[in-house]
mmCIF file of C-alpha atoms and ligand atoms in Angstrom:
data_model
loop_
_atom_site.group_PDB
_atom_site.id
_atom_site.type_symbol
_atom_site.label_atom_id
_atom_site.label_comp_id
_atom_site.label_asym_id
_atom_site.label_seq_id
_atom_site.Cartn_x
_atom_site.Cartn_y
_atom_site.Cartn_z
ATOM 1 C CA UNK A 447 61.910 23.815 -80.104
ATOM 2 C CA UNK A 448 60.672 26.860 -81.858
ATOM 3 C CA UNK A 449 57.163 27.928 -81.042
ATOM 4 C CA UNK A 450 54.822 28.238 -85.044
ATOM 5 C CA UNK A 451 54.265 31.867 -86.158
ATOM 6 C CA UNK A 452 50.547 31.364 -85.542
ATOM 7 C CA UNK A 453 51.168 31.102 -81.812
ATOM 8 C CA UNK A 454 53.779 33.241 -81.045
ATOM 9 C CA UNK A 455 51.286 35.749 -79.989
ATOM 10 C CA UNK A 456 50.373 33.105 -77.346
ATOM 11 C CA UNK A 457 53.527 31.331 -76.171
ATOM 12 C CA UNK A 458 56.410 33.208 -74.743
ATOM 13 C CA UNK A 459 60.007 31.702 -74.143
ATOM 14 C CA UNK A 460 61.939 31.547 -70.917
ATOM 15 C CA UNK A 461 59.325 33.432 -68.668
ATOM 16 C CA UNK A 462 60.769 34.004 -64.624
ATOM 17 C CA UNK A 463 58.274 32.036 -62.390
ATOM 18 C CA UNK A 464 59.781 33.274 -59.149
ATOM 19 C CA UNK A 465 57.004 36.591 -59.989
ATOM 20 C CA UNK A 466 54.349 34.891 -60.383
ATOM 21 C CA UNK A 467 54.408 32.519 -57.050
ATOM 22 C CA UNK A 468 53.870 33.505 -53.266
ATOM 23 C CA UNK A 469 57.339 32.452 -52.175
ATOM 24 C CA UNK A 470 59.440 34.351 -55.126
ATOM 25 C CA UNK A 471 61.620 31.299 -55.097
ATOM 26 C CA UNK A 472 62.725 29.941 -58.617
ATOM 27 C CA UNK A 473 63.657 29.429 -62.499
ATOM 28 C CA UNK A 474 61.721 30.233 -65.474
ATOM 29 C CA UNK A 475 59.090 28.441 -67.552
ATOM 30 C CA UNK A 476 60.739 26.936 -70.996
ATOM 31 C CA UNK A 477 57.501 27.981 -72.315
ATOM 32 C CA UNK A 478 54.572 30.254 -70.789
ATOM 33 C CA UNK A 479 50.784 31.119 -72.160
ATOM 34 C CA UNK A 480 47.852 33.252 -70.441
ATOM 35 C CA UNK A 481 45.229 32.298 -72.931
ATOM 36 C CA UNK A 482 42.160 34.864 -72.435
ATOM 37 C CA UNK A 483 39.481 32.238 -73.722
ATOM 38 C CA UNK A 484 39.047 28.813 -74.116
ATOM 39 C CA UNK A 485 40.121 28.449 -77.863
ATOM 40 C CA UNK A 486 43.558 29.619 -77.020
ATOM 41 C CA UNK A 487 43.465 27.457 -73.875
ATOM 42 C CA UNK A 488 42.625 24.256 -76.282
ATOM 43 C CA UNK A 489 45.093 25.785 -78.971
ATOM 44 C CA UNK A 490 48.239 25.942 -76.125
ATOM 45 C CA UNK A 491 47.610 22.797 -74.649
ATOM 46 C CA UNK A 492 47.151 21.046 -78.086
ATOM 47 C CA UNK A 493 50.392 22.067 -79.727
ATOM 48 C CA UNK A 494 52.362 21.130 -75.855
ATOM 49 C CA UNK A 495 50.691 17.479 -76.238
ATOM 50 C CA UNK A 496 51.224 16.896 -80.246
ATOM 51 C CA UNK A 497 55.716 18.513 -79.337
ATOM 52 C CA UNK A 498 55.322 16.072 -76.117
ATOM 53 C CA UNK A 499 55.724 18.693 -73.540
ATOM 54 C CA UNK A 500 55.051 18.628 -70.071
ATOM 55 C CA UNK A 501 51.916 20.924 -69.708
ATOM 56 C CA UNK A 502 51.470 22.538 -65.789
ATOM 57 C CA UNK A 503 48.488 24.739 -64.932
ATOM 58 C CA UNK A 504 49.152 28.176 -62.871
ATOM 59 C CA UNK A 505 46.721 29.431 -60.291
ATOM 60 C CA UNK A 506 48.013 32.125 -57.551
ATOM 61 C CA UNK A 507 51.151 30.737 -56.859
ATOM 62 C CA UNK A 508 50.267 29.995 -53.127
ATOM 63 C CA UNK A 509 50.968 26.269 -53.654
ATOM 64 C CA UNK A 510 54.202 25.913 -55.537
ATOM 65 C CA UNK A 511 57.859 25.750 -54.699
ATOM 66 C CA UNK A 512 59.590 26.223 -58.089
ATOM 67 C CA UNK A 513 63.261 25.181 -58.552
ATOM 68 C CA UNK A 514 65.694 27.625 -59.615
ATOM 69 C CA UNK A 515 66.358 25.397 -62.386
ATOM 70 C CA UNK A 516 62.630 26.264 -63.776
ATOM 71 C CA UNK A 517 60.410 24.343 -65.599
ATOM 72 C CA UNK A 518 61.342 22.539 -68.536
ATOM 73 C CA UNK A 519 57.535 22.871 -70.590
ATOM 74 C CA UNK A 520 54.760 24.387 -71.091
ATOM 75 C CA UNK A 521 53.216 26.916 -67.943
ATOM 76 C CA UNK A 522 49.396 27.630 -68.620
ATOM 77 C CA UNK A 523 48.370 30.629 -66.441
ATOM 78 C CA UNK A 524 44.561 31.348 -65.887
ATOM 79 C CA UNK A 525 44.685 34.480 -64.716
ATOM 80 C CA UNK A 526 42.471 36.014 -67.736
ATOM 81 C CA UNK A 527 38.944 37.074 -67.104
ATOM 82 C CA UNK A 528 37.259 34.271 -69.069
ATOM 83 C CA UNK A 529 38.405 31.653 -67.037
ATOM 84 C CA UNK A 530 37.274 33.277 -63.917
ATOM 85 C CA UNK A 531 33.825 34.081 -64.402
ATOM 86 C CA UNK A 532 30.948 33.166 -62.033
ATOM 87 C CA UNK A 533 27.165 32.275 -62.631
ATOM 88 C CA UNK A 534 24.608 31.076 -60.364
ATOM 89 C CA UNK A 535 21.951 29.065 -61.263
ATOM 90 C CA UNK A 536 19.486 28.609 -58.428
ATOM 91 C CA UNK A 537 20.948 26.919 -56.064
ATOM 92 C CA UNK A 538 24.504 25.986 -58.061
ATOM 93 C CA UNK A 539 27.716 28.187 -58.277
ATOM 94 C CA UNK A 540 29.673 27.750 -61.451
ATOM 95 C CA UNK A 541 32.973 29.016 -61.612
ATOM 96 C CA UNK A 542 35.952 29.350 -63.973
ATOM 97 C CA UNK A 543 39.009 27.656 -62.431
ATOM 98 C CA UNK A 544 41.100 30.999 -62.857
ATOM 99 C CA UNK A 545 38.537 32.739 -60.178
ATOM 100 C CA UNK A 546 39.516 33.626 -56.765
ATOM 101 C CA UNK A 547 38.352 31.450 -54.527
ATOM 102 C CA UNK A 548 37.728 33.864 -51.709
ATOM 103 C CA UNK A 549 35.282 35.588 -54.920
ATOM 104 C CA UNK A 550 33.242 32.490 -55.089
ATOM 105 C CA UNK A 551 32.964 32.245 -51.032
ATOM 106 C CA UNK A 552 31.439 36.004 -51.569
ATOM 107 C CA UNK A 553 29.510 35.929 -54.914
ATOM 108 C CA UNK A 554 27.805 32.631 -53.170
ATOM 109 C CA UNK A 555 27.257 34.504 -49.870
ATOM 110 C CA UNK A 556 25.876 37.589 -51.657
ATOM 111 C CA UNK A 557 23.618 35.342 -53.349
ATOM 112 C CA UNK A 558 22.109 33.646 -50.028
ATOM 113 C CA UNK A 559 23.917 30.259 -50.547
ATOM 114 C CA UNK A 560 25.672 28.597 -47.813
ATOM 115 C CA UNK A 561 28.349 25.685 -48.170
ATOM 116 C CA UNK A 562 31.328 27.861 -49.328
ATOM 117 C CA UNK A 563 31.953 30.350 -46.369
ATOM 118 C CA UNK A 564 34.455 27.970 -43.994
ATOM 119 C CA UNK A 565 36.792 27.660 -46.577
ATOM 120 C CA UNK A 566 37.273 32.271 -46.431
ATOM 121 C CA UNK A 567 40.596 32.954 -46.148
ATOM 122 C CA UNK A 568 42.295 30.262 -48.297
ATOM 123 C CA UNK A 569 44.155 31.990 -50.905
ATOM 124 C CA UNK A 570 44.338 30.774 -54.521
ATOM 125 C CA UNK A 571 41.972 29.798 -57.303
ATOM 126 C CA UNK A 572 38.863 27.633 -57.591
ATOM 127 C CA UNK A 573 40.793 25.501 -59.848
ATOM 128 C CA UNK A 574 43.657 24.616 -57.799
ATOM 129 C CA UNK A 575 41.199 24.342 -54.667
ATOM 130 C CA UNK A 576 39.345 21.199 -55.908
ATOM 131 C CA UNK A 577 41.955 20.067 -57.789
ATOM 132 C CA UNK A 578 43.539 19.984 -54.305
ATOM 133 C CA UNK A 579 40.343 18.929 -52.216
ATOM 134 C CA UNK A 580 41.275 22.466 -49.879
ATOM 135 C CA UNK A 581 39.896 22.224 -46.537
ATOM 136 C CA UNK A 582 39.055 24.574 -43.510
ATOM 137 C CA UNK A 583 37.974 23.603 -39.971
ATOM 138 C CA UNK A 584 37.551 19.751 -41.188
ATOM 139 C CA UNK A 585 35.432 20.748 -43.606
ATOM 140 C CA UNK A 586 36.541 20.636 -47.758
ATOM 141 C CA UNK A 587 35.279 21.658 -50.989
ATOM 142 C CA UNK A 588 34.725 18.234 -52.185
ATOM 143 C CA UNK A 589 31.775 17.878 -50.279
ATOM 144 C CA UNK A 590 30.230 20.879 -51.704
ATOM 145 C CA UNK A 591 30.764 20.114 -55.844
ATOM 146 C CA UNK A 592 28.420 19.041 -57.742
ATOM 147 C CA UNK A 593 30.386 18.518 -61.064
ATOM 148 C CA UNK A 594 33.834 19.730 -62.807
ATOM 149 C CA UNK A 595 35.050 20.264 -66.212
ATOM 150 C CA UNK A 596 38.401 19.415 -67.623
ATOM 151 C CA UNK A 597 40.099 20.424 -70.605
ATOM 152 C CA UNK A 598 41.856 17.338 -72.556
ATOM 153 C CA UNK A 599 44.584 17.551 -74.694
ATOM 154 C CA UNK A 600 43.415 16.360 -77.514
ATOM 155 C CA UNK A 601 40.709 20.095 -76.790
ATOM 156 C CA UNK A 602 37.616 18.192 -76.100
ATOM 157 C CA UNK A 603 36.206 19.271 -72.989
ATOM 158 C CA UNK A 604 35.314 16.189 -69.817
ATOM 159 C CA UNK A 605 32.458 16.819 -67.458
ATOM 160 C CA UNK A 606 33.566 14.672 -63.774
ATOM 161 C CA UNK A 607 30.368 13.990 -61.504
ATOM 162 C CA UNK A 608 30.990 14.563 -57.759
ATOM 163 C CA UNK A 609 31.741 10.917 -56.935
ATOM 164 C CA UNK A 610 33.938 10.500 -60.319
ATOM 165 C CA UNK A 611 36.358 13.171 -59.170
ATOM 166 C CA UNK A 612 37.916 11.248 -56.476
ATOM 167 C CA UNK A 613 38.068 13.464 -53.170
ATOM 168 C CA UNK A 614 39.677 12.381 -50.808
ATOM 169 C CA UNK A 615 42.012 14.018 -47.818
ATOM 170 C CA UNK A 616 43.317 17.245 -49.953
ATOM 171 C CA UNK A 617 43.865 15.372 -52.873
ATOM 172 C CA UNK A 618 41.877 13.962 -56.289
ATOM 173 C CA UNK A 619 42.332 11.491 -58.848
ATOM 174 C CA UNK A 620 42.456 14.756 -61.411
ATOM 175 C CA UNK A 621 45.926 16.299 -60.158
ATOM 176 C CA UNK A 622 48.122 16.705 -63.513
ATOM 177 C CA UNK A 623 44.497 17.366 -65.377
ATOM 178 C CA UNK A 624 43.247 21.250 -66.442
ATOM 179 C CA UNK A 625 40.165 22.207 -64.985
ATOM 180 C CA UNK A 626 38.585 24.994 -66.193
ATOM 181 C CA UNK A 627 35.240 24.947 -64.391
ATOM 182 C CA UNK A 628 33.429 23.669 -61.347
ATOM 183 C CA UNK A 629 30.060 23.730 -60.195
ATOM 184 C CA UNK A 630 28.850 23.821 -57.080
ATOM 185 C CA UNK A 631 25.626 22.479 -55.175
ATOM 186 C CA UNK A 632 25.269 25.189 -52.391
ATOM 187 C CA UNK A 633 22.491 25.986 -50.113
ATOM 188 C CA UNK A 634 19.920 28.636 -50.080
ATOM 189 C CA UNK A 635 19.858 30.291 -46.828
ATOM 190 C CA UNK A 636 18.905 33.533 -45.234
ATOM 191 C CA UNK A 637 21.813 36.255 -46.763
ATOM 192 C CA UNK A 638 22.100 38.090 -43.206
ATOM 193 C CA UNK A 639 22.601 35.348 -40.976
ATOM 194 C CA UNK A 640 25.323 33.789 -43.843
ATOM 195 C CA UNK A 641 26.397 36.912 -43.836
ATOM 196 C CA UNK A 642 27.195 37.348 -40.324
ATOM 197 C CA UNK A 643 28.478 33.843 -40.262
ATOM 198 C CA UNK A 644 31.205 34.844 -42.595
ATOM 199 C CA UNK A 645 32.102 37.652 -40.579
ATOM 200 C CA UNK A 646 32.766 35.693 -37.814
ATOM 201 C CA UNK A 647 34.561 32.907 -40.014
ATOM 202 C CA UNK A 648 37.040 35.361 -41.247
ATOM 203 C CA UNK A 649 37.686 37.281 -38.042
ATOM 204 C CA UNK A 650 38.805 33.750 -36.605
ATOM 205 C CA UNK A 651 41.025 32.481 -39.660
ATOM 206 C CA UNK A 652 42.498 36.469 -39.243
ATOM 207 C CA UNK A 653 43.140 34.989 -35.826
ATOM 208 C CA UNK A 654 45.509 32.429 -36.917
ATOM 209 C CA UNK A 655 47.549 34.151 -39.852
ATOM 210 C CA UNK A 656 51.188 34.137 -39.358
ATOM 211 C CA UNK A 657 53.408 37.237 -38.785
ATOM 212 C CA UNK A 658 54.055 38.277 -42.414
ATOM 213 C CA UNK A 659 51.688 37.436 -45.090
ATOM 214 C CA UNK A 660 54.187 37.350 -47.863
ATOM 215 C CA UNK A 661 56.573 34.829 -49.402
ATOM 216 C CA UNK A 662 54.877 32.093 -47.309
ATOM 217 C CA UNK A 663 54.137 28.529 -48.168
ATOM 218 C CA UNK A 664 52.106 25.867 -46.091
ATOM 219 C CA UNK A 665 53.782 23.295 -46.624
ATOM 220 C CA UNK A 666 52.189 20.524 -45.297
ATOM 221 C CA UNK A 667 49.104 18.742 -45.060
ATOM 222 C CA UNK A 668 47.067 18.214 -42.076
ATOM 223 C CA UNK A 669 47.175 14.705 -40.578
ATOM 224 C CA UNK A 670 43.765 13.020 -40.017
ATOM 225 C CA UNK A 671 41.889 14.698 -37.194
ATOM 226 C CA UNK A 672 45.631 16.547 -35.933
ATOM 227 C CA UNK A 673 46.734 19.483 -36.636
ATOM 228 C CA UNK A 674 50.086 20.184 -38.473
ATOM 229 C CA UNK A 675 50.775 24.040 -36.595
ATOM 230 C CA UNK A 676 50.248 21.755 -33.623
ATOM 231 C CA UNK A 677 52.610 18.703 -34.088
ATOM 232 C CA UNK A 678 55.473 20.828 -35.251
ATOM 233 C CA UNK A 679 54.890 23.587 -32.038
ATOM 234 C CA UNK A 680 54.711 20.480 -29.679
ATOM 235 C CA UNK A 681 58.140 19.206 -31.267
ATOM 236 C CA UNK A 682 59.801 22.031 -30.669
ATOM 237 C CA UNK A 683 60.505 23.640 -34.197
ATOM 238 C CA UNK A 684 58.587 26.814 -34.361
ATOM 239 C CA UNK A 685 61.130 29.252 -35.328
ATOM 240 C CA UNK A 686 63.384 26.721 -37.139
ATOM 241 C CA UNK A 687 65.681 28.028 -39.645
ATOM 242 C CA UNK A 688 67.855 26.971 -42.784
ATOM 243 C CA UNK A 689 69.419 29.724 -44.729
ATOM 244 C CA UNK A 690 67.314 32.113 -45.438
ATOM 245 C CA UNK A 691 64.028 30.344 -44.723
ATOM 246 C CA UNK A 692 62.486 29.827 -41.480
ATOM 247 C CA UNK A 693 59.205 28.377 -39.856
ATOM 248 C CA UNK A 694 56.932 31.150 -38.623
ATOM 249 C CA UNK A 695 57.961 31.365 -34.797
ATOM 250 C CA UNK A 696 53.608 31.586 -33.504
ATOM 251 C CA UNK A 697 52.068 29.681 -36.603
ATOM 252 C CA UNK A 698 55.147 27.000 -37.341
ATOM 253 C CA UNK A 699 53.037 25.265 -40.300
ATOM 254 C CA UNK A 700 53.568 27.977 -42.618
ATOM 255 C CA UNK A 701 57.356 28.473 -43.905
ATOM 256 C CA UNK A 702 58.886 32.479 -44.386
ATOM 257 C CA UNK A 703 61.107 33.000 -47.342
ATOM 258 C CA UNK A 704 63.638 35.400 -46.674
ATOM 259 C CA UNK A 705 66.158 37.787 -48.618
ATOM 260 C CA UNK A 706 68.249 35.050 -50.395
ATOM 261 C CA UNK A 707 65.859 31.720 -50.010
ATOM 262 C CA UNK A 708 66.536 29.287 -52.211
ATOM 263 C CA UNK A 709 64.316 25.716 -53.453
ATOM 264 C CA UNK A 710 66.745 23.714 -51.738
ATOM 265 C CA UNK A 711 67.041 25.091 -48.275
ATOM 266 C CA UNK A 712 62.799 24.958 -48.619
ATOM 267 C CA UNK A 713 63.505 21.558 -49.227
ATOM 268 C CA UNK A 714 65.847 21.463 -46.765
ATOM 269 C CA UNK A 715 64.033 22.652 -44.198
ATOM 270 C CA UNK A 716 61.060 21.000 -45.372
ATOM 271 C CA UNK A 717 63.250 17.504 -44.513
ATOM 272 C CA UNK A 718 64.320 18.814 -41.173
ATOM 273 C CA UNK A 719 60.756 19.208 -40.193
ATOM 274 C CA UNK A 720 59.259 16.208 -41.557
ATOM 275 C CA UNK A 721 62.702 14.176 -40.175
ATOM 276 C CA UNK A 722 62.058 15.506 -36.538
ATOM 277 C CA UNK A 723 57.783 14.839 -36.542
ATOM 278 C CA UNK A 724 58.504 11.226 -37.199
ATOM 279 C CA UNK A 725 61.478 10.483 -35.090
ATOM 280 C CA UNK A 726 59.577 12.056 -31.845
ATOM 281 C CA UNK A 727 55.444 11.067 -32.861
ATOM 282 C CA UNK A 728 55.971 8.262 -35.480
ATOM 283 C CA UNK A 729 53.675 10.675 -37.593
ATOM 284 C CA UNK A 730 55.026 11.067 -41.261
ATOM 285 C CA UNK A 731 53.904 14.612 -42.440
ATOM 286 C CA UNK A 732 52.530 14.375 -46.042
ATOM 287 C CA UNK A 733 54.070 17.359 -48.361
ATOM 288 C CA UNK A 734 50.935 20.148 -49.566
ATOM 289 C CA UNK A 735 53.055 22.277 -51.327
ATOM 290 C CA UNK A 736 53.737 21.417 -55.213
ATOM 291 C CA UNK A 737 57.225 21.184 -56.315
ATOM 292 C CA UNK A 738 58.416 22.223 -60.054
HETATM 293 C C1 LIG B 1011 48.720 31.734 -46.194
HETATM 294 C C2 LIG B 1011 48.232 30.418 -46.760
HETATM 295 C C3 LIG B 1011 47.127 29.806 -46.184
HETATM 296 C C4 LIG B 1011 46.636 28.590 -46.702
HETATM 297 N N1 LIG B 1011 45.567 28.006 -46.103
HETATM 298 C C5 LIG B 1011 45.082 26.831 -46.583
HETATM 299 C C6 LIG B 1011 43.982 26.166 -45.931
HETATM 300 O O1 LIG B 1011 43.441 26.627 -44.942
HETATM 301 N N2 LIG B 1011 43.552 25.002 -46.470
HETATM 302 C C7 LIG B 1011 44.106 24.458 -47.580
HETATM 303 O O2 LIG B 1011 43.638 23.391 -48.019
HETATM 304 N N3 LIG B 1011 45.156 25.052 -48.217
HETATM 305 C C8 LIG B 1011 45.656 26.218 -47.734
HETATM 306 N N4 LIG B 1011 46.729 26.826 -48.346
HETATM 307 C C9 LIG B 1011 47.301 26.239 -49.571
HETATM 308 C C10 LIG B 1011 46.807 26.932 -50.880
HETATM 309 O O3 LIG B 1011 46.100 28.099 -50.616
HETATM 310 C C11 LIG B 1011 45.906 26.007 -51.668
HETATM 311 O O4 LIG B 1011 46.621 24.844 -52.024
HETATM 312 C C12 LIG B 1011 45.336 26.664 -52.940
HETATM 313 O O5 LIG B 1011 44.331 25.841 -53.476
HETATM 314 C C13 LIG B 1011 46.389 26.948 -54.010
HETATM 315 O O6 LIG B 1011 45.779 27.730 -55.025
HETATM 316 P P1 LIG B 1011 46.628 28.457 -56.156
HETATM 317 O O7 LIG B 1011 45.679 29.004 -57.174
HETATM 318 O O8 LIG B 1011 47.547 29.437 -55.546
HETATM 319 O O9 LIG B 1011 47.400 27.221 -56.777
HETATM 320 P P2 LIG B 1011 48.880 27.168 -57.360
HETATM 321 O O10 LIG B 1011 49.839 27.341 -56.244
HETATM 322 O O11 LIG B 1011 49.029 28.080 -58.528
HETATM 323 O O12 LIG B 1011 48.917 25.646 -57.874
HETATM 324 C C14 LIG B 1011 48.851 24.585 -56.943
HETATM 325 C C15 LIG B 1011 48.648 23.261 -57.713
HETATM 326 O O13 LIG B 1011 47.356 23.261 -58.329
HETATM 327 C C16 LIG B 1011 47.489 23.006 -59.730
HETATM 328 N N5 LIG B 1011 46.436 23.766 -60.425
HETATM 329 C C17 LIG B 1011 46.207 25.097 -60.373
HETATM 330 N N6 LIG B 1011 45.143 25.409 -61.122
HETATM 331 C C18 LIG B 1011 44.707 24.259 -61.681
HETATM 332 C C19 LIG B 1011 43.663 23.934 -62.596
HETATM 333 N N7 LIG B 1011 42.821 24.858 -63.071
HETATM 334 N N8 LIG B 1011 43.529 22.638 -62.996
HETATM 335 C C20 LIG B 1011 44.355 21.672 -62.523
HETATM 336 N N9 LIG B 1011 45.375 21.923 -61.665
HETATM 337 C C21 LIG B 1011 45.540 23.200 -61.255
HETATM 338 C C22 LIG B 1011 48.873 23.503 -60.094
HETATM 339 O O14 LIG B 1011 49.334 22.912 -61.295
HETATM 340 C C23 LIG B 1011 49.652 23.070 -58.858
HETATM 341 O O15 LIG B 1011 49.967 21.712 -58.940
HETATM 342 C C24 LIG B 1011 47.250 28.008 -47.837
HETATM 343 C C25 LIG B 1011 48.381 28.634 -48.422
HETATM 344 C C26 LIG B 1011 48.866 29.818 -47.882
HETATM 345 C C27 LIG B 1011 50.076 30.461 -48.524
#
């Protein structure tokens, strides 16, 4: 399919993923736009729905094990700066879905509003963390928004209430969708004492970060009430290995690509793991990590 002259300034062909995501693993897009404003956004994600592409959104990359065999549509990256603004309007946070979420944890923070600060330490963007209902000491962002808006493909713009969005355990009824804002109903508190919290909240999540902090994935989510680093240590796996991609030997729920990994021994390993949990706790661990 050829991409029209007036977007060829926005759509590029055959673009390597494997950059652009925390594990390095993986193919290219078909087709791949980082819009800087909304009107591009719209203009992208029209022309993908009227050629009947698949359209996938692009935070950080912490979330997604691409195939080497890529992704056969349109990528939308929002990494430019006017998707990832922030505002505060007395008590709410609103934030573009191509911010940093640990920037929202410390513009809200710095602004004296509590509700944000257990979730420091979670990489990736606001988007992708409600989209994904992200969570931190049994505690996730669902609870804390107050509204989100999507981006349709026809470009008109959807506002979702809190109880519209669907939280539930790290997932929504919006995966597949393109968020492009949130806002969020925080707290007004003393800015010292949230301060100091924060502090304290990061120095323990530091606590629990796994020997290398890059190419790593976590791959799965955290069983009601049990803890996923704790079912695979107790089964024995920490350490486990296939090819060239291992589970972290101290914090087994996050998986280490090495020099060579490939999708399939993630996959692979990914199997092994999940195979092993059941057979010895009858627990079936549900998959976090994205697969293109
Ligand atoms: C070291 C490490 C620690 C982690 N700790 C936690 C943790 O404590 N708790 C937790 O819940 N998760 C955790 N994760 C998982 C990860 O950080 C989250 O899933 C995060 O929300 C992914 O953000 P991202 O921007 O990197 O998303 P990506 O990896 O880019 O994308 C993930 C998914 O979100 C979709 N998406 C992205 N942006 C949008 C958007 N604007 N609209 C709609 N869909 C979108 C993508 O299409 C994809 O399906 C951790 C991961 C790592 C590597």
């Amino acid at each position: 399919m050829m991409i029209p002259e007036h977007l060829q300034h926005l759509i590029h062909s055959d673009q390597p993923l494997a950059p652009l995501v925390w594990l390095g693993i993986g193919g290219p897009a078909h087709f791949f736009a980082e819009p800087v404003d909304i009107e591009q956004f719209t203009q992208v994600v029209t022309w993908a729905a009227e050629n009947q592409l698949s359209t996938r959104v692009l935070g950080s990359g912490s979330n997604l094990l691409v195939r080497e065999s890529g992704f056969d549509g349109l990528v939308v990256s929002l990494s430019a700066a006017a998707t990832s603004g922030f505002q505060i309007n007395g008590d709410t946070l609103v934030a573009g879905a191509g911010a940093k979420l640990s920037h929202a944890v410390v513009k809200a923070v710095g602004g004296g509003l509590g509700g944000l600060e257990h979730l420091v330490g979670i990489p990736g963007t606001v988007g992708a963390a409600v989209v994904g209902n992200v969570s931190s000491g049994g505690r996730d962002i669902g609870s804390v928004v107050r509204c989100v808006r999507v981006l349709q493909p026809d470009g008109t713009i959807r506002e979702f209430q809190q109880d519209e969005v669907g939280f539930t355990h790290r997932k929504t009824a919006l995966a597949g969708t393109t968020i492009i804002e949130a806002e969020f109903k925080l707290e007004s508190v003393d800015a010292a004492a949230l301060t100091k919290r924060l502090q304290k909240l990061w120095i323990a999540r530091n606590s629990e970060h796994p020997t290398r902090m890059e190419r790593i994935a976590m791959p799965f989510v955290d069983p009601d009430s049990l803890s996923a680093r704790e079912l695979i240590q107790n089964v024995g796996l920490a350490g486990l290995r296939e090819g060239d991609v291992s589970l972290d030997s101290s914090q087994p729920h996050y998986l280490i690509a090495h020099e060579g990994a490939t999708s399939d021994q993630c996959l692979r390993l990914i199997g092994r793991v999940r195979e092993q949990v059941l057979l010895q706790t009858g627990i079936d661990l549900q998959l976090n990590l994205q697969i293109w």
